[in-house]
Amino acid sequence: MNVHEYQAAKVLATYGIPVNPGKVASTPDEAEAIARELGGTVVVKAQVHTGGRGKAGGVKLAHTPVEAGEAAAAILGMDIRGHTVHKVLIAKGADIASEFYLGVVLDRPNRKVLVMASAEGGVEIEEVAKTNPDAIVKRLGDPLVGFRPYQAREMGFEMGLPADKINGFAAIASKLYDVYFNEDATLVEINPLILTGDGQWLALDSKMSFDDNALARHPDTEDMRDLNEENATELEAKRNGISFVKLDGTIGCIVNGAGLAMATMDAVKLHGGEPANFLDVGGGANASQVAKAFTLVTADRNVRAILINIFGGITRGDEVANGIREALGQVAVEVPIVVRLSGTNAEEGKSILAEAGITAVTSMDLAAAEVVKAANG
Ligand code: GDP
Ligand code: MN
């Protein structure tokens, strides 16, 4: 789960990291009023769950309250990488002397937490990694002993910071590590972390992603969820007890069981296709669940064929087949459907489907090959 910059800044502030506070507005009038209250030059920033707002015109400096209102009017409603702007953050304009990057992220291969920093701040770190990888300084925090203060200081020296700025930087890096660990984040990033004209450290823009599986431990985090930023289909799936993840391919997948759903996507890819989604209908693949699944999958206009892959264990093949037949009566599906059915009562299931004009196969490999052909045909 992701949160907005203004929300991430609040979390960082509770750990004692210096942030540039501000207020959020959803209309130009509100933005103007906040700018008047703050006084002086302000920055108006789009609040959307994506980076690169600066480049897209979603970050504007305003020298007067009227200008701030105009900037907000220009930014609100803007589309930034597929995200519509509903809110802007108004904060005091910062006097930037230099920009840095500081991030903490899970390093799966090393099974540790990676702290990264760079003197090439303000630009996307992926870009720095591509064009100038040596400019990124890295240290691993140990899951048991944590991220040690000496590691943070070493990073500062390696980045070429002036000696009198090392301790300030190290303190922020250590605090950011604590934020990551205590909040069950998967990513915490400050970009840019700046030195102001009068030599103060300031987190000017921050980003946080949280581990969904740990949200039960953090009710406050859950409260920060912005439904405008969530995929509507994924939300609808969650409400119906279906695990669904939207992907970019053309083959819709309806499967019982998470492991089988993963294997199904592999099989589709093996035959040269691209899955349009991950979907696990859960245990009881009854008519209403299958109908829901059809609705979710066909809501995606990229879907050109659907693969239903059911292995009957506790779930019985005949029940699933009845479910599919009934669901097709409830939801109009206009793309070809390929069914793979095996396990408990698969033969009974196949004859039920045959009555409805659908041929089901037993082999998952064959089904994957057929659905790819159908999608391409
Ligand atoms: P992002 O593009 O989505 O990462 O948005 P940022 O908040 O990082 O802003 C992008 C860039 O705008 C920063 O790297 C700064 O160069 C500039 N910027 C942001 N806030 C201020 C500010 O208060 N004053 C000045 N002078 N520049 C700012
Ligand atoms: Mn940024």
Coordinates of N, CA, C and O and ligand atoms in Angstrom, one line a residue, residues 5 20 42-43 45-46 50-56 59 61 91-96 99 121-124 191-192 194 204-206, ligand 1:
E5 N 2.7 11.9 -0.4 CA 3.9 12.6 0.1 C 3.6 13.3 1.4 O 4.3 13.2 2.4
N20 N 9.5 19.4 5.5 CA 8.9 20.7 5.1 C 7.4 20.6 5.2 O 6.8 20.1 4.3
V42 N 5.7 29.9 -1.9 CA 5.3 28.6 -1.6 C 5.5 27.6 -2.8 O 5.7 28.1 -3.9
V43 N 5.5 26.3 -2.5 CA 5.5 25.4 -3.5 C 4.2 24.6 -3.5 O 3.6 24.3 -2.5
K45 N 2.3 21.3 -4.9 CA 2.7 20.0 -5.4 C 1.5 19.0 -5.5 O 0.8 18.8 -4.5
A46 N 1.4 18.4 -6.6 CA 0.4 17.4 -6.9 C 0.6 16.2 -5.9 O 1.7 15.8 -5.7
T50 N 2.7 8.6 -7.6 CA 3.7 8.4 -8.6 C 4.7 9.4 -8.5 O 4.5 10.5 -8.0
G51 N 5.9 9.1 -9.0 CA 7.0 10.1 -8.9 C 7.0 10.9 -10.2 O 6.1 10.8 -11.0
G52 N 8.1 11.7 -10.4 CA 8.2 12.4 -11.7 C 7.2 13.5 -11.8 O 6.9 14.0 -12.9
R53 N 6.7 14.0 -10.7 CA 5.7 15.0 -10.7 C 6.3 16.3 -11.2 O 5.7 17.1 -11.9
G54 N 7.5 16.6 -10.8 CA 8.3 17.8 -11.2 C 8.3 17.9 -12.7 O 7.9 18.9 -13.3
K55 N 8.8 16.8 -13.3 CA 8.9 16.8 -14.8 C 7.6 17.0 -15.5 O 7.5 17.6 -16.5
A56 N 6.5 16.4 -14.9 CA 5.2 16.5 -15.5 C 4.5 17.8 -15.3 O 3.4 18.0 -15.8
V59 N 4.7 20.2 -10.0 CA 5.3 20.9 -8.8 C 5.6 22.3 -9.3 O 6.3 22.5 -10.3
L61 N 6.4 26.6 -8.2 CA 6.6 27.6 -7.2 C 5.7 28.7 -7.4 O 5.4 29.1 -8.5
A91 N 3.4 24.1 0.6 CA 4.4 24.2 1.6 C 5.3 25.4 1.3 O 5.3 25.9 0.2
K92 N 5.9 25.8 2.4 CA 6.9 27.0 2.2 C 7.9 26.6 1.2 O 8.5 25.5 1.2
G93 N 8.2 27.5 0.3 CA 9.3 27.3 -0.7 C 10.6 27.1 0.1 O 11.0 27.8 1.0
A94 N 11.4 26.1 -0.3 CA 12.6 25.8 0.3 C 13.8 26.4 -0.5 O 13.7 26.5 -1.7
D95 N 14.8 26.8 0.2 CA 16.0 27.4 -0.4 C 17.0 26.3 -0.6 O 17.6 25.8 0.4
I96 N 17.1 25.7 -1.8 CA 17.9 24.5 -2.0 C 19.3 24.8 -2.4 O 19.6 25.5 -3.4
E99 N 20.9 18.9 -3.5 CA 19.9 17.9 -3.4 C 20.6 16.5 -3.3 O 21.5 16.2 -4.1
G121 N 20.9 13.8 -6.2 CA 19.5 13.8 -5.7 C 18.6 14.5 -6.7 O 19.1 15.2 -7.6
G122 N 17.3 14.4 -6.4 CA 16.3 15.2 -7.2 C 15.9 14.5 -8.4 O 14.8 14.8 -8.9
V123 N 16.7 13.6 -9.0 CA 16.3 12.9 -10.2 C 16.0 11.5 -9.7 O 16.4 11.0 -8.6
E124 N 15.3 10.7 -10.5 CA 14.9 9.4 -10.1 C 16.1 8.5 -9.9 O 17.0 8.5 -10.8
N191 N 13.6 12.1 -1.5 CA 14.2 12.5 -2.8 C 13.5 13.8 -3.3 O 12.4 13.7 -3.9
P192 N 14.1 14.9 -3.1 CA 15.4 15.2 -2.6 C 15.4 15.4 -1.1 O 14.5 15.9 -0.5
I194 N 17.6 17.7 1.2 CA 18.4 18.8 0.7 C 19.2 19.4 1.9 O 18.9 19.2 3.1
L204 N 12.7 17.1 1.6 CA 11.8 17.9 0.8 C 10.6 17.1 0.2 O 9.6 17.7 -0.1
D205 N 10.9 15.9 -0.2 CA 9.9 15.0 -0.8 C 10.1 13.6 -0.3 O 11.3 13.1 -0.3
S206 N 9.1 13.0 0.2 CA 9.3 11.6 0.7 C 8.2 10.7 0.2 O 7.1 11.1 -0.2
Ligands
GDP1 P1 8.9 14.5 -7.8 O1 9.3 15.1 -9.2 O2 7.6 13.9 -7.9 O3 9.9 13.7 -7.2 O4 8.7 15.8 -6.9 P2 9.6 16.6 -5.9 O5 8.9 17.0 -4.7 O6 10.9 15.8 -5.6 O7 10.0 17.9 -6.7 C1 10.8 17.9 -7.8 C2 11.8 19.0 -7.8 O8 11.2 20.2 -7.7 C3 12.8 18.9 -6.7 O9 13.9 18.0 -7.0 C4 13.3 20.3 -6.6 O10 14.3 20.6 -7.5 C5 12.0 21.1 -7.0 N1 11.4 21.6 -5.8 C6 10.5 21.0 -5.0 N2 10.1 21.7 -3.9 C7 10.8 22.9 -4.0 C8 10.9 24.1 -3.2 O11 10.3 24.2 -2.2 N3 11.8 25.1 -3.6 C9 12.5 24.9 -4.8 N4 13.3 25.9 -5.2 N5 12.4 23.8 -5.6 C10 11.6 22.8 -5.2

